Tab-separated table of C-alpha atoms and ligand atoms in Angstrom:
chain	number	residue	atom	x	y	z
A	1	MET	CA	0.000	0.000	0.000
A	2	PRO	CA	1.427	3.431	-0.883
A	3	ASP	CA	2.374	5.464	2.100
A	4	PRO	CA	0.150	8.564	2.250
A	5	VAL	CA	2.496	10.509	4.472
A	6	ALA	CA	5.747	9.927	2.644
A	7	PRO	CA	5.315	12.121	-0.458
A	8	ARG	CA	4.262	15.109	1.632
A	9	ARG	CA	7.243	14.581	3.820
A	10	ARG	CA	9.739	14.363	0.975
A	11	ALA	CA	8.318	17.547	-0.520
A	12	THR	CA	8.901	19.416	2.719
A	13	THR	CA	12.169	21.264	3.165
A	14	PRO	CA	13.847	19.508	6.027
A	15	ASP	CA	13.260	21.106	9.360
A	16	PRO	CA	13.002	24.874	8.778
A	17	VAL	CA	12.522	25.491	12.499
A	18	PRO	CA	15.475	25.203	14.885
A	19	ARG	CA	15.283	21.818	16.546
A	20	SER	CA	15.661	23.168	20.021
A	21	GLY	CA	13.125	25.951	19.500
A	22	LEU	CA	9.441	25.986	20.153
A	23	VAL	CA	7.470	25.221	17.040
A	24	PRO	CA	4.461	27.527	16.761
A	25	PRO	CA	1.505	25.526	15.437
A	26	ALA	CA	0.618	28.135	12.812
A	27	VAL	CA	3.940	27.975	10.940
A	28	ARG	CA	4.684	24.343	11.601
A	29	GLY	CA	4.950	21.936	8.691
A	30	PRO	CA	3.233	18.567	8.855
A	31	GLU	CA	6.245	16.885	10.482
A	32	PRO	CA	7.494	18.401	13.755
A	33	ALA	CA	11.104	17.699	14.598
A	34	PRO	CA	11.442	14.223	16.053
A	35	ALA	CA	13.495	13.915	19.181
A	36	THR	CA	16.270	11.617	18.078
A	37	ALA	CA	18.332	11.276	14.944
A	38	SER	CA	17.206	7.706	14.368
A	39	ALA	CA	13.558	8.734	14.696
A	40	GLN	CA	13.987	11.294	11.908
A	41	LEU	CA	14.688	8.534	9.425
A	42	ARG	CA	11.305	6.957	9.988
A	43	GLU	CA	7.674	7.745	9.614
A	44	PRO	CA	5.815	8.555	12.796
A	45	VAL	CA	4.335	5.360	14.193
A	46	LEU	CA	1.307	7.488	15.087
A	47	SER	CA	0.221	10.507	13.131
A	48	ALA	CA	-3.075	12.122	14.116
A	49	ARG	CA	-3.943	15.046	11.850
A	50	ASP	CA	-6.492	17.761	12.347
A	51	ILE	CA	-8.499	15.891	14.964
A	52	ARG	CA	-11.808	17.503	15.926
A	53	VAL	CA	-14.389	16.384	18.453
A	54	ASP	CA	-17.699	18.148	19.059
A	55	PHE	CA	-19.953	17.556	22.035
A	56	GLY	CA	-23.214	19.264	21.190
A	57	GLY	CA	-22.176	22.840	20.531
A	58	VAL	CA	-18.833	22.491	22.294
A	59	ARG	CA	-15.688	21.758	20.308
A	60	ALA	CA	-13.698	19.759	22.852
A	61	VAL	CA	-10.811	19.079	20.450
A	62	ASP	CA	-10.141	21.611	17.722
A	63	ALA	CA	-7.857	20.721	14.802
A	64	VAL	CA	-5.221	19.019	16.929
A	65	SER	CA	-2.348	17.245	15.198
A	66	VAL	CA	0.183	15.103	16.992
A	67	ASP	CA	2.925	12.729	15.835
A	68	VAL	CA	4.655	10.045	17.852
A	69	TYR	CA	7.761	8.288	16.563
A	70	ARG	CA	8.852	4.796	17.484
A	71	GLY	CA	10.594	4.883	20.841
A	72	GLU	CA	9.482	8.422	21.505
A	73	VAL	CA	7.519	9.739	24.470
A	74	VAL	CA	5.180	12.603	23.656
A	75	GLY	CA	3.405	14.383	26.494
A	76	VAL	CA	0.051	16.126	26.318
A	77	ILE	CA	-0.598	18.721	28.989
A	78	GLY	CA	-3.121	21.465	29.566
A	79	PRO	CA	-5.611	22.695	32.143
A	80	ASN	CA	-8.614	20.635	33.205
A	81	GLY	CA	-11.169	20.423	30.425
A	82	SER	CA	-8.665	21.343	27.713
A	83	GLY	CA	-9.440	18.186	25.753
A	84	LYS	CA	-6.555	15.855	26.660
A	85	THR	CA	-8.674	12.825	27.492
A	86	THR	CA	-10.999	13.534	24.575
A	87	LEU	CA	-7.998	13.596	22.217
A	88	LEU	CA	-6.993	10.106	23.400
A	89	ASN	CA	-10.629	9.025	23.097
A	90	ALA	CA	-10.727	10.325	19.527
A	91	ILE	CA	-7.501	8.582	18.506
A	92	THR	CA	-8.656	5.296	20.017
A	93	GLY	CA	-12.089	5.493	18.409
A	94	VAL	CA	-14.015	5.845	21.674
A	95	VAL	CA	-15.744	9.092	20.668
A	96	PRO	CA	-16.819	10.220	17.182
A	97	ALA	CA	-14.172	12.476	15.681
A	98	SER	CA	-13.086	13.919	12.365
A	99	GLY	CA	-9.555	14.129	11.075
A	100	GLU	CA	-7.004	11.650	9.846
A	101	LEU	CA	-5.119	8.942	11.622
A	102	TYR	CA	-2.085	7.031	10.344
A	103	VAL	CA	-0.406	4.189	12.155
A	104	GLY	CA	2.961	3.314	10.672
A	105	GLY	CA	2.002	5.446	7.664
A	106	VAL	CA	-1.152	3.417	6.999
A	107	PRO	CA	-4.495	5.227	7.293
A	108	VAL	CA	-6.788	3.998	10.044
A	109	ARG	CA	-10.385	5.133	9.908
A	110	LEU	CA	-11.423	6.960	13.070
A	111	GLY	CA	-14.417	5.943	15.146
A	112	SER	CA	-13.809	2.297	16.004
A	113	PRO	CA	-11.966	1.050	19.106
A	114	GLU	CA	-11.619	-2.327	17.383
A	115	ARG	CA	-9.818	-0.857	14.386
A	116	ALA	CA	-7.576	1.271	16.580
A	117	ARG	CA	-6.704	-1.774	18.651
A	118	ARG	CA	-5.971	-3.911	15.575
A	119	ALA	CA	-3.687	-1.136	14.297
A	120	GLY	CA	-1.680	-1.443	17.521
A	121	LEU	CA	-3.016	1.471	19.566
A	122	VAL	CA	-3.427	0.524	23.220
A	123	ARG	CA	-5.009	2.840	25.725
A	124	MET	CA	-4.734	2.908	29.511
A	125	PHE	CA	-7.517	4.668	31.347
A	126	GLN	CA	-7.303	7.260	34.064
A	127	THR	CA	-8.206	4.848	36.867
A	128	PRO	CA	-6.868	1.297	36.855
A	129	GLN	CA	-9.740	-1.144	37.063
A	130	PRO	CA	-8.389	-4.638	37.561
A	131	VAL	CA	-10.823	-7.493	38.022
A	132	ARG	CA	-10.190	-7.844	41.735
A	133	ALA	CA	-11.369	-11.441	41.986
A	134	LEU	CA	-8.888	-12.617	39.340
A	135	THR	CA	-5.170	-13.109	39.845
A	136	CYS	CA	-2.697	-10.635	38.444
A	137	VAL	CA	-1.647	-12.949	35.648
A	138	GLU	CA	-5.298	-13.610	34.772
A	139	ASN	CA	-5.874	-9.861	34.572
A	140	VAL	CA	-3.015	-9.557	32.107
A	141	LEU	CA	-4.315	-12.531	30.111
A	142	LEU	CA	-7.660	-10.735	29.735
A	143	ALA	CA	-5.872	-7.989	27.849
A	144	THR	CA	-4.433	-10.435	25.331
A	145	SER	CA	-7.430	-12.711	24.849
A	146	ASP	CA	-8.203	-13.619	21.271
A	147	THR	CA	-11.782	-12.613	20.638
A	148	ARG	CA	-11.938	-13.928	17.064
A	149	HIS	CA	-14.835	-16.268	16.625
A	150	ARG	CA	-14.036	-19.743	15.317
A	151	GLY	CA	-16.430	-22.506	14.478
A	152	LEU	CA	-16.440	-25.609	16.655
A	153	LEU	CA	-14.769	-27.776	14.042
A	154	ALA	CA	-12.036	-25.223	13.446
A	155	ALA	CA	-11.524	-24.896	17.185
A	156	TRP	CA	-11.221	-28.688	17.486
A	157	LEU	CA	-8.806	-28.966	14.568
A	158	LEU	CA	-6.729	-26.107	15.922
A	159	ARG	CA	-6.368	-27.639	19.395
A	160	PRO	CA	-2.633	-28.433	19.205
A	161	LEU	CA	-1.896	-24.996	17.831
A	162	MET	CA	-4.137	-23.332	20.402
A	163	ALA	CA	-2.424	-25.124	23.265
A	164	ARG	CA	0.868	-23.647	22.128
A	165	VAL	CA	-0.670	-20.218	21.621
A	166	GLU	CA	-2.045	-20.381	25.171
A	167	GLN	CA	1.395	-21.299	26.510
A	168	GLU	CA	2.889	-18.337	24.708
A	169	ARG	CA	0.173	-16.021	26.012
A	170	LEU	CA	0.861	-17.178	29.538
A	171	ALA	CA	4.597	-16.647	29.096
A	172	GLY	CA	3.912	-13.210	27.619
A	173	ALA	CA	1.681	-12.275	30.544
A	174	GLN	CA	4.299	-13.399	33.048
A	175	ALA	CA	7.004	-11.480	31.159
A	176	ALA	CA	4.857	-8.336	31.259
A	177	LEU	CA	4.387	-8.725	35.019
A	178	ASP	CA	8.150	-9.252	35.433
A	179	ARG	CA	8.729	-6.127	33.379
A	180	VAL	CA	6.704	-3.910	35.704
A	181	GLY	CA	8.107	-5.539	38.842
A	182	LEU	CA	5.021	-7.582	39.721
A	183	GLY	CA	6.475	-10.938	38.690
A	184	ASP	CA	6.213	-12.380	42.176
A	185	ARG	CA	2.571	-11.265	42.522
A	186	ALA	CA	1.379	-13.198	39.454
A	187	GLU	CA	-0.797	-15.639	41.393
A	188	LEU	CA	-2.106	-13.125	43.938
A	189	SER	CA	-5.596	-11.747	43.588
A	190	ALA	CA	-5.478	-8.281	41.996
A	191	GLY	CA	-7.722	-7.106	44.844
A	192	VAL	CA	-4.840	-7.183	47.319
A	193	LEU	CA	-2.597	-4.853	45.306
A	194	THR	CA	-1.926	-1.307	46.450
A	195	TYR	CA	-3.121	1.487	44.177
A	196	GLY	CA	0.397	1.964	42.827
A	197	GLU	CA	0.656	-1.754	42.075
A	198	GLN	CA	-2.727	-1.695	40.332
A	199	ARG	CA	-1.321	1.038	38.115
A	200	LEU	CA	1.657	-1.186	37.305
A	201	LEU	CA	-0.676	-4.107	36.620
A	202	ASP	CA	-2.541	-1.870	34.195
A	203	ILE	CA	0.715	-1.093	32.404
A	204	ALA	CA	1.573	-4.805	32.326
A	205	ARG	CA	-1.753	-5.345	30.568
A	206	GLY	CA	-0.788	-2.675	28.063
A	207	ILE	CA	2.655	-4.154	27.435
A	208	ALA	CA	1.272	-7.675	27.065
A	209	ALA	CA	-1.029	-6.448	24.306
A	210	VAL	CA	2.151	-5.671	22.272
A	211	PRO	CA	1.266	-2.075	21.397
A	212	ARG	CA	2.823	0.030	18.659
A	213	VAL	CA	1.624	3.053	20.579
A	214	LEU	CA	0.726	3.033	24.245
A	215	MET	CA	-1.466	5.888	25.451
A	216	LEU	CA	-1.656	6.698	29.120
A	217	ASP	CA	-4.076	9.093	30.781
A	218	GLU	CA	-2.691	10.530	34.028
A	219	PRO	CA	-0.497	7.521	34.846
A	220	SER	CA	1.137	9.276	37.809
A	221	ALA	CA	-2.188	10.166	39.465
A	222	GLY	CA	-2.403	8.746	42.975
A	223	LEU	CA	1.235	7.642	43.047
A	224	ASN	CA	3.718	8.801	45.666
A	225	SER	CA	7.046	10.258	44.554
A	226	ARG	CA	8.921	6.954	44.798
A	227	GLU	CA	6.251	5.220	42.708
A	228	THR	CA	6.257	8.105	40.240
A	229	ASP	CA	10.034	7.797	39.790
A	230	ALA	CA	9.700	4.055	39.228
A	231	LEU	CA	6.919	4.675	36.703
A	232	LEU	CA	9.137	7.115	34.852
A	233	LEU	CA	11.921	4.545	34.494
A	234	LEU	CA	9.453	1.885	33.446
A	235	LEU	CA	7.860	4.045	30.741
A	236	ARG	CA	11.279	5.094	29.409
A	237	ALA	CA	12.198	1.402	29.225
A	238	VAL	CA	8.976	0.598	27.347
A	239	ALA	CA	9.761	3.384	24.877
A	240	ALA	CA	13.329	2.091	24.513
A	241	ASP	CA	11.810	-1.161	23.256
A	242	GLY	CA	10.465	0.797	20.302
A	243	VAL	CA	6.945	1.545	21.494
A	244	GLY	CA	5.648	5.088	20.937
A	245	LEU	CA	4.144	6.642	24.048
A	246	LEU	CA	1.504	9.349	24.237
A	247	VAL	CA	1.174	10.442	27.848
A	248	VAL	CA	-1.308	12.837	29.425
A	249	ASP	CA	-0.298	14.001	32.886
A	250	HIS	CA	-0.492	16.892	35.323
A	251	LYS	CA	2.792	16.451	37.143
A	252	ILE	CA	5.154	18.830	35.400
A	253	ASP	CA	8.362	17.316	36.827
A	254	PHE	CA	7.230	13.903	35.672
A	255	ILE	CA	6.331	15.137	32.167
A	256	ASP	CA	9.549	17.124	31.929
A	257	ALA	CA	11.725	14.147	32.817
A	258	LEU	CA	9.738	11.635	30.779
A	259	CYS	CA	8.936	13.311	27.484
A	260	ASP	CA	10.933	13.919	24.319
A	261	ARG	CA	8.327	16.392	23.114
A	262	ILE	CA	5.264	18.020	24.624
A	263	THR	CA	2.024	19.312	23.152
A	264	VAL	CA	0.121	21.888	25.193
A	265	LEU	CA	-3.652	22.125	24.809
A	266	GLU	CA	-5.914	24.944	25.867
A	267	THR	CA	-9.676	24.786	25.239
A	268	GLY	CA	-9.147	22.050	22.690
A	269	ARG	CA	-6.395	23.755	20.695
A	270	VAL	CA	-2.656	23.301	20.490
A	271	VAL	CA	-1.101	26.430	21.986
A	272	ALA	CA	2.496	25.227	22.145
A	273	GLU	CA	4.570	22.211	21.219
A	274	GLY	CA	8.203	21.254	21.136
A	275	VAL	CA	10.931	19.897	23.354
A	276	PRO	CA	10.211	20.375	27.078
A	277	ALA	CA	12.766	23.140	27.722
A	278	ALA	CA	11.325	25.221	24.887
A	279	VAL	CA	7.726	24.630	25.924
A	280	TRP	CA	8.440	25.777	29.483
A	281	ARG	CA	9.912	29.006	28.123
A	282	ASP	CA	6.805	29.777	26.089
A	283	ARG	CA	4.931	32.762	27.437
A	284	ARG	CA	1.476	31.315	26.753
A	285	VAL	CA	2.393	28.178	28.639
A	286	MET	CA	3.675	30.234	31.573
A	287	ASP	CA	0.580	32.418	31.582
A	288	ALA	CA	-2.155	29.973	30.946
A	289	TYR	CA	-0.890	26.749	32.320
A	290	LEU	CA	1.903	27.165	34.794
A	291	GLY	CA	0.597	30.426	36.274
A	292	VAL	CA	4.171	31.714	36.440
A	293	ALA	CA	4.457	35.489	36.773
A	294	HIS	CA	6.828	37.264	34.420
A	295	ASP	CA	7.514	40.870	33.573
A	296	GLY	CA	7.924	42.832	30.365
B	301	ADP	P1	-9.175	17.054	30.044
B	301	ADP	O1	-8.907	15.589	29.918
B	301	ADP	O2	-8.153	17.920	29.380
B	301	ADP	O3	-9.402	17.460	31.467
B	301	ADP	P2	-11.621	16.414	28.637
B	301	ADP	O4	-11.111	15.868	27.362
B	301	ADP	O5	-12.086	15.428	29.630
B	301	ADP	O6	-10.530	17.392	29.272
B	301	ADP	O7	-12.811	17.407	28.345
B	301	ADP	C1	-12.738	18.400	27.339
B	301	ADP	C2	-14.080	19.082	27.222
B	301	ADP	O8	-15.040	18.208	26.675
B	301	ADP	C3	-14.650	19.542	28.560
B	301	ADP	O9	-15.344	20.741	28.355
B	301	ADP	C4	-15.604	18.429	28.919
B	301	ADP	O10	-16.633	18.907	29.732
B	301	ADP	C5	-16.121	18.007	27.560
B	301	ADP	N1	-16.468	16.581	27.502
B	301	ADP	C6	-15.638	15.542	27.685
B	301	ADP	N2	-16.265	14.367	27.507
B	301	ADP	C7	-17.547	14.677	27.201
B	301	ADP	C8	-18.718	13.909	26.876
B	301	ADP	N3	-18.677	12.574	26.832
B	301	ADP	N4	-19.856	14.589	26.602
B	301	ADP	C9	-19.902	15.924	26.628
B	301	ADP	N5	-18.854	16.707	26.897
B	301	ADP	C10	-17.685	16.111	27.183
B	302	MG	MG1	-8.674	14.102	31.391
């Protein structure tokens, strides 16, 4: 299939805006500067273009574009009600939206969680909701269950294959728990986990689903500073495996340390984007979001 993004990209003069500088949305080309040299050689693994979501008369997300490269962590910040969660909902097909979505350069039609999932987009919600009566490993297995419907005969014929697939799923679930540091809790009921551990279990579920892009909504919420630091290392490690991360969060220190690039939303619009240091210097971000006083 021809890549719809590539021709546009080749036609663009490479990187007219200084890499370290803030990239104002109005003058920005379709491809913002990726964070690492290796990322520049590739297409974004996620490219959401001109996303709009209307709720009745309210435009909750207004022409937002965001790219995430393989192995990159992109943060989305903004005041309450600025459309961060709705943007993730739009990209993952949970709410009706207009715009364009490409995963690995291939167009994915908006509006279906199933399609988004099949394309490799995995979404973690604001509050972890493990099935408390199931064990941790069972909770992870739920996230990787194969929901394709097979006839009885096919299921019977496929038994030997399915047994192996099940073994691999179990090994994958255990590996995901090991990855987040819950390996020794695999057989414990999820109900006994602390809130911070439930958050990690949620991330294990995300990892086990083998995402191309993992989207997290307020992952540091409810975590103490030690847990937040551990989460930061974990998410960087997940990105280092080649997953693209799109992370909404309120904790500025966390976002600053975690993200390669940041997009700032205000009433549904992108008001700033770029590398963290540049975003923090932006006057609109200081005024509207950080509430930092400045003179002149
Ligand atoms: P954030 O995550 O940045 O706090 P949201 O994306 O949750 O913001 O909300 C953005 C705007 O859209 C808010 O004005 C909110 O009230 C509105 N909104 C969000 N979800 C819905 C919905 N399902 N129906 C109607 N309005 C909604
Ligand atoms: Mg939200």
